[in-house]
Coordinates of C-alpha atoms in Angstrom, one line a residue:
Chain A
M1 CA 0.0 0.1 0.2
R2 CA 1.7 3.0 -1.2
R3 CA 2.0 6.0 0.8
P4 CA -0.1 9.0 -0.5
T5 CA 1.7 12.3 -1.5
L6 CA 1.0 15.8 -0.4
A7 CA 1.0 18.7 -3.1
R8 CA -0.1 22.1 -3.0
L9 CA -3.5 23.1 -4.9
G10 CA -2.8 27.0 -5.5
D11 CA -1.6 29.0 -2.3
H12 CA -4.8 28.0 -0.3
A13 CA -5.4 24.5 -0.6
W14 CA -3.8 21.2 -0.3
L15 CA -4.1 18.0 -2.1
V16 CA -3.2 14.5 -0.8
R17 CA -3.1 12.2 -3.6
F18 CA -3.3 8.0 -3.8
E19 CA -2.9 5.7 -6.5
P20 CA -4.9 7.5 -9.3
R21 CA -7.4 4.9 -10.2
V22 CA -11.2 4.2 -10.0
D23 CA -10.6 1.4 -7.0
P24 CA -13.0 1.0 -4.0
D25 CA -9.9 0.3 -1.7
V26 CA -8.1 3.6 -2.7
N27 CA -11.4 5.4 -2.5
A28 CA -11.9 4.1 1.0
R29 CA -8.4 5.6 2.2
V30 CA -9.5 8.9 0.7
L31 CA -12.9 8.7 2.6
A32 CA -11.2 7.7 5.8
L33 CA -8.6 10.5 5.7
A34 CA -11.4 13.0 4.9
A35 CA -13.1 11.8 8.0
W36 CA -10.2 12.1 10.3
V37 CA -9.3 15.6 8.8
R38 CA -12.7 16.7 9.7
A39 CA -12.6 15.4 12.9
Q40 CA -9.3 17.2 13.8
A41 CA -11.2 20.5 13.3
W42 CA -8.3 22.7 12.4
P43 CA -8.9 26.1 12.5
G44 CA -9.1 27.9 9.1
V45 CA -10.4 24.6 7.2
R46 CA -13.1 25.9 5.2
D47 CA -13.7 22.8 3.0
V48 CA -12.6 19.3 2.9
V49 CA -13.5 17.5 -0.4
P50 CA -12.8 13.8 -1.3
A51 CA -12.7 12.4 -4.7
M52 CA -12.1 9.3 -6.2
A53 CA -8.6 9.1 -5.6
A54 CA -7.6 12.4 -3.9
L55 CA -8.6 14.6 -0.8
A56 CA -8.5 18.6 -1.1
V57 CA -8.1 20.6 2.0
H58 CA -9.0 24.1 1.6
V59 CA -7.7 26.7 4.2
V60 CA -8.6 30.5 4.6
P61 CA -6.5 33.2 3.2
D62 CA -3.9 33.3 6.4
R63 CA -0.5 32.2 6.0
Q64 CA -0.5 30.6 9.7
R65 CA -3.8 28.6 9.4
H66 CA -2.3 27.4 6.1
D67 CA 1.1 26.3 7.1
A68 CA 0.0 24.7 10.4
V69 CA -2.6 22.7 8.4
A70 CA 0.2 21.2 6.0
E71 CA 2.4 20.7 8.9
S72 CA -0.3 18.6 10.8
L73 CA -1.4 16.9 7.5
A74 CA 2.3 16.1 6.4
A75 CA 3.1 14.6 10.1
H76 CA -0.1 12.2 9.8
L77 CA 0.7 11.1 6.3
E78 CA 4.4 10.6 7.4
A79 CA 3.4 8.7 10.5
G80 CA 1.4 6.3 8.2
G81 CA -1.5 6.0 10.3
E82 CA -4.7 5.3 8.5
T83 CA -8.3 4.8 9.9
T84 CA -11.0 2.4 8.7
L85 CA -14.0 3.6 6.6
V86 CA -17.0 3.0 8.4
E87 CA -19.7 1.8 5.9
P88 CA -23.3 2.6 6.7
A89 CA -26.5 0.7 5.9
P90 CA -27.5 1.2 2.5
L91 CA -30.2 3.6 1.3
E92 CA -32.9 2.3 -1.1
I93 CA -33.7 4.3 -4.0
P94 CA -36.4 3.4 -6.0
V95 CA -36.3 3.4 -9.5
A96 CA -38.5 3.2 -12.5
Y97 CA -36.7 1.4 -15.1
G98 CA -37.0 1.8 -19.1
G99 CA -39.6 3.4 -21.2
D100 CA -39.5 7.2 -21.2
D101 CA -37.8 7.1 -17.9
G102 CA -34.9 4.9 -19.2
P103 CA -34.7 6.0 -22.9
D104 CA -31.2 4.1 -23.3
L105 CA -31.9 0.8 -21.5
A106 CA -32.9 -1.1 -24.7
E107 CA -29.5 0.4 -25.8
V108 CA -27.5 -0.8 -22.8
A109 CA -29.2 -4.2 -23.3
A110 CA -28.0 -4.7 -27.0
V111 CA -24.6 -3.6 -26.3
T112 CA -24.2 -5.7 -23.3
G113 CA -25.8 -8.7 -24.8
R114 CA -28.4 -8.9 -22.1
S115 CA -32.0 -8.5 -21.6
P116 CA -33.4 -5.3 -20.5
E117 CA -34.8 -7.4 -17.4
E118 CA -31.3 -8.6 -16.9
V119 CA -29.7 -5.0 -16.9
V120 CA -32.1 -3.8 -14.4
R121 CA -31.6 -7.0 -12.2
R122 CA -27.8 -6.4 -12.0
H123 CA -28.1 -2.7 -11.6
C124 CA -30.3 -3.6 -8.7
D125 CA -28.3 -6.5 -7.1
A126 CA -25.2 -4.4 -6.3
I127 CA -25.1 -2.1 -2.9
Y128 CA -23.1 0.8 -4.1
R129 CA -20.8 3.2 -2.3
V130 CA -20.9 7.0 -3.1
F131 CA -17.3 7.7 -4.0
M132 CA -17.6 11.3 -4.4
L133 CA -20.0 14.1 -5.5
G134 CA -19.4 16.3 -8.0
F135 CA -20.4 18.1 -11.5
L136 CA -23.6 19.3 -9.9
P137 CA -24.8 19.9 -6.2
G138 CA -25.9 16.5 -5.1
F139 CA -24.6 14.7 -7.8
P140 CA -23.2 11.1 -6.7
Y141 CA -20.4 8.8 -8.6
L142 CA -21.6 5.4 -7.2
G143 CA -19.8 2.3 -8.0
L144 CA -18.7 -0.6 -8.8
V145 CA -21.0 -1.4 -11.8
D146 CA -21.4 -5.1 -12.4
P147 CA -18.8 -5.8 -15.4
A148 CA -21.8 -7.3 -17.1
I149 CA -23.6 -4.2 -17.6
R150 CA -20.8 -1.6 -18.0
V151 CA -21.1 0.8 -21.1
S152 CA -19.4 3.8 -22.2
R153 CA -21.2 7.1 -22.0
R154 CA -23.3 8.4 -24.9
A155 CA -21.3 9.8 -28.0
T156 CA -23.2 12.8 -27.9
P157 CA -24.6 14.1 -24.8
R158 CA -28.2 14.8 -24.1
T159 CA -28.8 18.7 -23.8
R160 CA -31.6 17.9 -21.3
V161 CA -31.8 14.8 -19.0
P162 CA -34.7 14.9 -16.3
A163 CA -34.4 15.3 -12.7
G164 CA -33.9 12.1 -11.2
S165 CA -32.5 10.3 -14.2
V166 CA -30.3 7.3 -13.2
G167 CA -27.5 7.0 -15.4
L168 CA -24.5 4.6 -16.3
A169 CA -21.1 5.5 -17.3
G170 CA -18.1 2.7 -17.4
A171 CA -17.6 1.3 -13.9
Q172 CA -19.9 4.0 -12.1
T173 CA -23.5 4.7 -11.8
G174 CA -24.9 7.9 -10.9
I175 CA -28.1 10.0 -10.6
Y176 CA -29.0 13.5 -12.0
P177 CA -30.3 15.7 -8.8
G178 CA -32.1 18.0 -11.3
E179 CA -32.4 18.8 -15.1
S180 CA -29.4 19.1 -16.9
P181 CA -27.2 18.2 -19.9
G182 CA -25.8 14.8 -19.6
G183 CA -24.0 12.3 -21.1
W184 CA -24.3 9.1 -19.4
Q185 CA -26.5 6.5 -20.3
I186 CA -30.1 7.0 -18.7
I187 CA -31.6 3.5 -17.7
G188 CA -34.7 4.9 -15.1
R189 CA -35.5 7.5 -13.2
T190 CA -36.3 8.0 -9.3
D191 CA -38.6 10.4 -7.7
E192 CA -36.3 11.0 -4.7
T193 CA -35.1 14.1 -4.1
L194 CA -31.1 14.2 -3.9
F195 CA -30.4 18.1 -3.3
D196 CA -32.8 20.6 -1.9
P197 CA -30.9 23.8 -0.6
A198 CA -33.7 24.3 2.1
S199 CA -33.2 21.1 3.6
V200 CA -30.2 20.3 6.4
P201 CA -28.3 18.7 5.1
P202 CA -29.1 19.9 1.6
A203 CA -27.6 16.8 -0.4
R204 CA -29.3 13.4 0.3
L205 CA -26.0 11.7 0.0
A206 CA -22.7 12.4 1.1
P207 CA -19.0 10.7 0.2
G208 CA -19.0 7.0 1.8
D209 CA -23.1 6.4 1.8
R210 CA -24.0 3.6 0.5
V211 CA -27.0 3.0 -1.8
R212 CA -29.1 -0.1 -3.6
F213 CA -31.6 0.5 -6.2
V214 CA -35.2 -0.9 -5.9
P215 CA -37.2 -1.5 -9.1
L216 CA -40.5 0.0 -9.1
P217 CA -43.4 -1.6 -11.1
R218 CA -44.0 0.3 -13.9
G219 CA -46.5 3.4 -13.6
R220 CA -45.4 3.8 -10.1
V221 CA -43.4 7.6 -10.6
Q222 CA -44.5 11.0 -10.9
P223 CA -44.4 11.7 -14.7
A224 CA -41.4 13.9 -15.5
A225 CA -41.9 17.4 -16.0
G226 CA -43.9 18.1 -18.9
G227 CA -46.0 15.1 -19.0
G228 CA -45.0 11.5 -19.7
P229 CA -46.3 7.7 -18.8
A230 CA -48.5 7.8 -15.5
Chain B
M1 CA -37.2 50.1 3.9
S2 CA -34.2 50.9 2.0
A3 CA -33.9 49.4 -1.2
V4 CA -32.2 49.3 -4.6
L5 CA -35.0 48.7 -7.6
V6 CA -33.7 47.6 -10.9
E7 CA -34.8 49.8 -14.0
R8 CA -32.6 48.0 -16.5
P9 CA -30.6 45.0 -15.4
G10 CA -27.5 45.2 -17.8
L11 CA -25.9 42.3 -19.5
L12 CA -25.2 39.6 -16.8
T13 CA -25.6 41.5 -13.2
T14 CA -25.9 39.2 -10.2
V15 CA -25.6 39.2 -6.5
Q16 CA -22.1 38.3 -5.3
D17 CA -20.3 37.6 -1.8
D18 CA -17.3 35.8 -1.0
G19 CA -18.9 32.6 -1.7
R20 CA -20.5 29.3 -0.5
W21 CA -17.8 27.4 1.6
G22 CA -18.3 24.2 3.4
L23 CA -20.1 22.0 0.8
Q24 CA -17.8 21.4 -2.1
H25 CA -17.9 17.8 -1.0
V26 CA -21.5 17.4 -2.1
G27 CA -20.6 19.4 -5.4
V28 CA -21.7 22.8 -4.4
S29 CA -19.3 25.1 -6.1
V30 CA -17.9 28.2 -4.3
S31 CA -19.1 30.7 -6.4
G32 CA -18.8 34.5 -5.4
W33 CA -17.2 37.1 -6.9
M34 CA -14.8 37.0 -9.7
D35 CA -12.6 39.9 -8.6
R36 CA -12.2 39.7 -4.8
W37 CA -10.1 42.5 -4.5
S38 CA -12.3 45.1 -6.1
A39 CA -15.3 43.6 -4.4
R40 CA -13.8 44.0 -1.0
L41 CA -12.7 47.6 -1.8
A42 CA -16.0 48.5 -3.1
N43 CA -17.4 47.2 0.6
R44 CA -14.9 48.9 2.3
L45 CA -15.5 52.6 0.4
A46 CA -19.3 52.2 1.2
G47 CA -18.4 51.5 5.0
N48 CA -19.5 47.6 4.8
A49 CA -17.6 44.7 6.5
D50 CA -15.6 43.2 3.5
E51 CA -18.0 40.1 2.8
A52 CA -21.4 42.1 2.4
A53 CA -23.0 41.2 -0.8
V54 CA -22.7 43.5 -3.6
L55 CA -23.4 43.5 -7.4
E56 CA -21.0 42.0 -10.0
V57 CA -21.9 44.1 -13.4
T58 CA -20.5 42.4 -16.4
W59 CA -19.8 44.4 -19.7
I60 CA -23.0 46.5 -20.1
G61 CA -24.0 47.8 -16.7
P62 CA -27.4 48.5 -15.2
V63 CA -29.8 51.5 -14.1
L64 CA -30.6 51.3 -10.3
R65 CA -32.7 53.5 -8.3
V66 CA -32.3 53.9 -4.5
S67 CA -35.3 54.4 -2.4
E68 CA -33.3 55.8 0.5
P69 CA -30.2 58.0 1.1
T70 CA -27.3 55.9 0.9
T71 CA -23.6 55.5 -0.2
V72 CA -22.7 54.0 -3.5
A73 CA -19.1 52.7 -4.2
I74 CA -18.3 51.4 -7.7
T75 CA -14.6 49.5 -8.2
G76 CA -13.1 46.9 -10.8
A77 CA -14.0 47.8 -14.6
A78 CA -14.2 51.4 -15.2
F79 CA -17.3 52.7 -16.5
D80 CA -18.7 56.2 -17.2
V81 CA -21.7 56.3 -14.7
L82 CA -24.3 58.9 -14.3
V83 CA -24.6 59.1 -10.3
D84 CA -27.8 61.3 -9.4
D85 CA -27.3 63.3 -12.7
Q86 CA -23.4 63.7 -12.3
P87 CA -21.4 62.2 -14.7
L88 CA -18.5 60.4 -13.3
R89 CA -15.8 57.4 -14.2
S90 CA -15.5 54.6 -11.6
P91 CA -13.6 53.9 -9.2
L92 CA -15.8 56.3 -7.1
V93 CA -17.6 56.5 -4.0
R94 CA -20.6 59.1 -3.5
P95 CA -23.4 59.7 -1.1
V96 CA -26.5 59.7 -3.0
G97 CA -29.9 60.8 -1.7
A98 CA -33.6 59.2 -1.7
G99 CA -34.5 58.3 -5.5
A100 CA -31.2 58.7 -6.7
V101 CA -30.6 57.0 -10.1
I102 CA -27.2 55.1 -10.9
A103 CA -27.1 54.7 -14.6
F104 CA -23.9 52.6 -16.2
G105 CA -22.9 53.9 -19.6
Q106 CA -19.9 53.4 -21.7
R107 CA -17.2 50.9 -20.6
A108 CA -13.7 52.2 -20.6
W109 CA -11.6 49.1 -19.4
G110 CA -12.0 45.6 -17.9
T111 CA -14.9 43.2 -17.9
R112 CA -16.6 43.1 -14.1
A113 CA -17.6 46.3 -12.0
Y114 CA -18.6 46.1 -8.4
V115 CA -21.2 48.0 -6.9
A116 CA -21.5 48.1 -3.1
F117 CA -24.1 50.1 -1.3
G118 CA -24.2 51.1 2.3
G119 CA -25.6 48.4 4.7
G120 CA -25.0 45.8 1.9
L121 CA -27.6 43.7 -0.4
L122 CA -29.8 41.4 1.9
V123 CA -31.1 38.8 -0.2
P124 CA -31.7 35.9 1.7
P125 CA -28.8 33.5 2.1
V126 CA -28.8 30.1 0.5
L127 CA -26.7 27.7 2.1
G128 CA -24.9 30.4 4.1
S129 CA -23.9 32.9 1.4
R130 CA -25.6 35.3 -1.0
A131 CA -23.5 34.7 -3.9
T132 CA -25.4 33.5 -7.0
D133 CA -24.1 30.5 -8.6
V134 CA -25.5 30.8 -12.1
R135 CA -24.6 27.3 -13.2
A136 CA -26.3 25.7 -10.3
R137 CA -29.0 28.3 -10.1
L138 CA -28.7 28.9 -6.4
G139 CA -28.3 32.0 -4.2
G140 CA -28.5 35.7 -5.3
I141 CA -32.3 36.5 -6.6
D142 CA -33.6 33.2 -7.2
G143 CA -30.2 31.9 -8.9
R144 CA -30.3 34.2 -11.6
R145 CA -29.1 37.5 -13.2
L146 CA -31.0 40.6 -12.2
Q147 CA -34.2 41.4 -14.1
K148 CA -36.1 44.7 -14.6
G149 CA -38.3 45.0 -11.7
D150 CA -35.9 43.5 -9.0
R151 CA -36.0 45.2 -5.8
L152 CA -33.2 44.4 -3.4
T153 CA -33.4 45.2 0.3
L154 CA -30.4 47.2 1.7
G155 CA -29.1 46.8 5.3
P156 CA -29.0 49.5 7.9
P157 CA -26.7 52.3 6.8
P158 CA -23.3 51.9 8.4
V159 CA -21.8 54.4 10.9
A160 CA -18.6 54.8 9.2
P161 CA -16.6 57.9 8.6
G162 CA -16.6 58.9 4.9
R163 CA -13.8 57.2 2.7
R164 CA -12.2 58.4 -0.4
A165 CA -11.3 56.2 -3.8
M166 CA -8.1 55.9 -4.6
P167 CA -7.1 56.0 -8.5
D168 CA -7.6 52.4 -9.7
P169 CA -4.4 50.3 -9.6
A170 CA -2.3 49.7 -12.6
W171 CA -1.7 46.1 -11.6
L172 CA -5.3 45.3 -12.1
R173 CA -5.0 46.2 -16.0
Q174 CA -2.1 44.3 -16.9
R175 CA -2.4 41.1 -18.3
T176 CA 0.3 38.9 -16.8
L177 CA -0.9 36.1 -14.2
R178 CA 1.7 34.5 -12.1
V179 CA 1.2 31.0 -11.5
L180 CA 2.3 28.0 -9.4
P181 CA 3.0 24.5 -10.4
G182 CA -0.2 22.4 -10.5
P183 CA -0.3 19.0 -9.0
D184 CA -0.1 17.6 -12.2
A185 CA 2.6 19.6 -13.7
G186 CA 5.4 16.8 -13.4
D187 CA 3.0 14.4 -15.7
V188 CA 2.6 16.6 -18.5
E189 CA 4.8 19.6 -20.4
G190 CA 1.6 21.8 -20.3
D191 CA 3.5 23.9 -17.5
T192 CA 6.3 24.7 -19.7
H193 CA 4.0 25.2 -22.7
L194 CA 1.6 27.7 -20.8
V195 CA 4.4 30.1 -19.6
G196 CA 5.9 32.3 -22.2
G197 CA 3.0 31.5 -24.8
E198 CA 0.6 34.1 -26.0
W199 CA -3.0 33.3 -24.9
R200 CA -6.3 34.9 -25.7
V201 CA -9.8 34.2 -23.9
G202 CA -11.8 32.2 -26.0
P203 CA -15.8 33.3 -26.9
A204 CA -17.2 30.6 -24.6
S205 CA -16.0 31.9 -21.4
D206 CA -17.8 32.8 -18.5
R207 CA -17.9 32.9 -14.5
T208 CA -17.5 29.0 -14.9
G209 CA -14.2 29.1 -16.5
Y210 CA -12.3 30.7 -19.5
R211 CA -11.3 28.6 -22.7
L212 CA -8.0 29.6 -23.6
E213 CA -6.7 29.9 -27.2
G214 CA -3.1 29.6 -28.6
R215 CA -0.6 27.0 -29.5
P216 CA -1.9 23.7 -29.4
L217 CA -0.9 21.9 -26.2
P218 CA 0.9 18.7 -26.1
P219 CA -1.8 15.7 -26.0
T220 CA -2.0 14.3 -22.2
E221 CA -2.8 10.6 -22.2
G222 CA -5.1 8.6 -20.1
E223 CA -8.1 8.7 -18.3
R224 CA -7.7 10.1 -14.8
P225 CA -10.2 10.0 -12.2
S226 CA -11.7 13.3 -10.9
Q227 CA -9.8 15.0 -8.5
P228 CA -10.7 18.3 -6.5
V229 CA -9.8 21.4 -8.2
V230 CA -10.0 25.4 -7.2
M231 CA -10.6 28.8 -8.6
G232 CA -7.4 29.6 -10.6
A233 CA -6.8 25.9 -11.8
I234 CA -5.6 25.7 -15.0
Q235 CA -6.6 22.3 -16.7
S236 CA -5.0 20.5 -19.7
P237 CA -7.8 18.6 -21.5
P238 CA -7.3 15.9 -24.2
A239 CA -8.4 18.2 -27.0
G240 CA -8.8 22.0 -27.1
G241 CA -6.8 24.7 -25.3
P242 CA -6.0 25.1 -21.4
L243 CA -9.3 25.8 -19.3
L244 CA -9.0 28.4 -16.3
L245 CA -11.4 27.5 -13.9
M246 CA -13.3 30.4 -12.3
A247 CA -15.7 31.1 -9.6
D248 CA -18.7 28.9 -10.6
G249 CA -16.3 26.0 -11.9
Q250 CA -17.0 22.3 -10.9
T251 CA -15.9 21.2 -7.6
T252 CA -14.0 18.2 -9.2
G253 CA -12.3 17.6 -12.6
G254 CA -10.7 14.8 -14.6
Y255 CA -8.1 16.7 -16.5
A256 CA -4.6 17.4 -15.4
V257 CA -4.0 20.4 -13.5
V258 CA -0.7 21.8 -14.8
A259 CA -1.1 25.3 -13.0
V260 CA -2.9 27.3 -10.5
V261 CA -3.0 31.1 -10.8
A262 CA -1.7 32.8 -7.6
S263 CA -4.5 34.1 -5.5
A264 CA -2.7 37.9 -5.7
D265 CA -3.3 37.6 -9.6
L266 CA -7.2 36.1 -9.3
P267 CA -8.6 39.5 -9.7
I268 CA -6.6 40.3 -12.6
A269 CA -7.9 36.9 -14.3
G270 CA -11.5 38.0 -13.1
Q271 CA -11.3 41.1 -15.2
L272 CA -10.7 39.2 -18.4
G273 CA -13.4 38.6 -20.9
P274 CA -13.9 37.1 -24.2
G275 CA -11.3 38.3 -26.7
D276 CA -8.4 39.6 -23.9
A277 CA -4.8 38.6 -24.4
C278 CA -3.0 37.3 -21.6
R279 CA 0.1 35.7 -20.7
F280 CA 1.7 33.6 -17.7
E281 CA 4.6 33.8 -15.7
R282 CA 6.0 31.2 -13.0
C283 CA 6.4 32.4 -9.5
S284 CA 7.4 30.7 -6.4
W285 CA 5.5 29.7 -3.3
D286 CA 7.3 32.6 -1.5
Q287 CA 6.6 35.1 -4.2
A288 CA 3.0 34.1 -4.3
E289 CA 2.7 34.9 -0.5
A290 CA 4.5 37.9 -0.6
A291 CA 2.7 39.3 -3.6
A292 CA -0.9 38.2 -1.7
E293 CA 0.3 40.3 1.3
M294 CA 1.3 43.3 -1.0
R295 CA -2.6 43.3 -2.2
E296 CA -3.7 43.5 1.5
R297 CA -1.7 46.0 2.2
A298 CA -2.6 47.9 -1.0
L299 CA -6.3 47.4 -0.2
D300 CA -6.0 48.7 3.1
A301 CA -4.3 51.8 1.2
A302 CA -7.1 52.1 -1.6
A303 CA -9.8 52.6 1.1
E304 CA -8.4 55.2 3.8
R305 CA -10.5 57.3 5.4
V306 CA -11.1 60.9 4.9
A307 CA -10.6 63.2 8.1

């Protein structure tokens, strides 16, 4: 297990980097470190941002605080101490698969040589970890997807993907919290709210959470804005 | 209640403050003002705390009317402005009477001006900030640019002695940005390529970031997992020119980060717009820190009190 490196990210942030690959074990180390940094409550830290294989610690523009954080972080990494990631119980996300809710399901089935029903079953069989959030507020990057149903992103992204759309891209699956342009292959849609600025916390999912998808019988999801199947 | 009424909104006028911190881990961008130095100067001149919400004006400015007497300060990009019927040129700070109109005219230089009113703009904060994230549609007024008819409440007038505006600083107008090595500078030759080249801000550039046009970059290889980024980060994508991330940029990205603009020069970046030329110059960490310190001294000097 290689020791992570510490790099500067501009003059107000630090970046801890692990092996750069999509790997749940690498990601677990990132998330455990994020939890540890937050628990230290170092003064001046204004954001702790985990990603797939790296962690950023953003510090207020104060030289003393900035240097103190670097020292503490470097000492911790040098000491080699790593904490274990706590994996919470999975959150169930109900999804209406296929039809107008999942316009790419048939294509995914064709490309992977499975029936649409099997694609849905394999998507629902896994328990996913939230590796990170990014792209939009509340957008989770979940993994790892069953290798039998992995597909590339769409060659041409859609200009408009409805809120709640559930997509596939390589080894990851994700959910669009709001309407947005999107390049992932959309296989279903959920009614669950992924992001609401008026809620506390505003995002339904956080890095390290776990998710399982549950297929809804057809007809159980509210129609997408502008009409759709009942 | 003291308010600012929007008679004409301008091209892209948004409520901004120092940004939305603490939620990048759930994908919420920091957002906030593009030229932090000029925005804080406007607040100091108006007698506000540095972090009070202001208007960020882009290229074509608004026509505003104040309901009660207040102080208005305008900094950043230089504009002709009719303030209560007085033809002035920003930077400026003026007390204005009830019903006074502030009408932006011709732009002389720069891309973004900051308008601070005594008391600050009191739009309801969203997730701890009044900044407008236009990409995510959060904050400010319903997450959007100002529209005709918008009404912005002002806070109680600050009890502060008058301040005078210093002439706008020459450093803000020049076009060389000092950069620090990015975390991926060693992996790609992009850093060498960036520095010493002539670059132009491309037409699709906005608060999210600037696409830079110039000599094609050496191609970067391999798919990298998304990593956290920061305002000022310069990414080297596999195709197309480098990307300079700005205030509404995403929180993470998969492209190599070859350089990061030193915070002292981010205000200069904030004044760039499509079509502007710029260059990059390397600096050391110590130089970056010293430069940041100098900017703070300059800010203190620029908003000094009058007796």
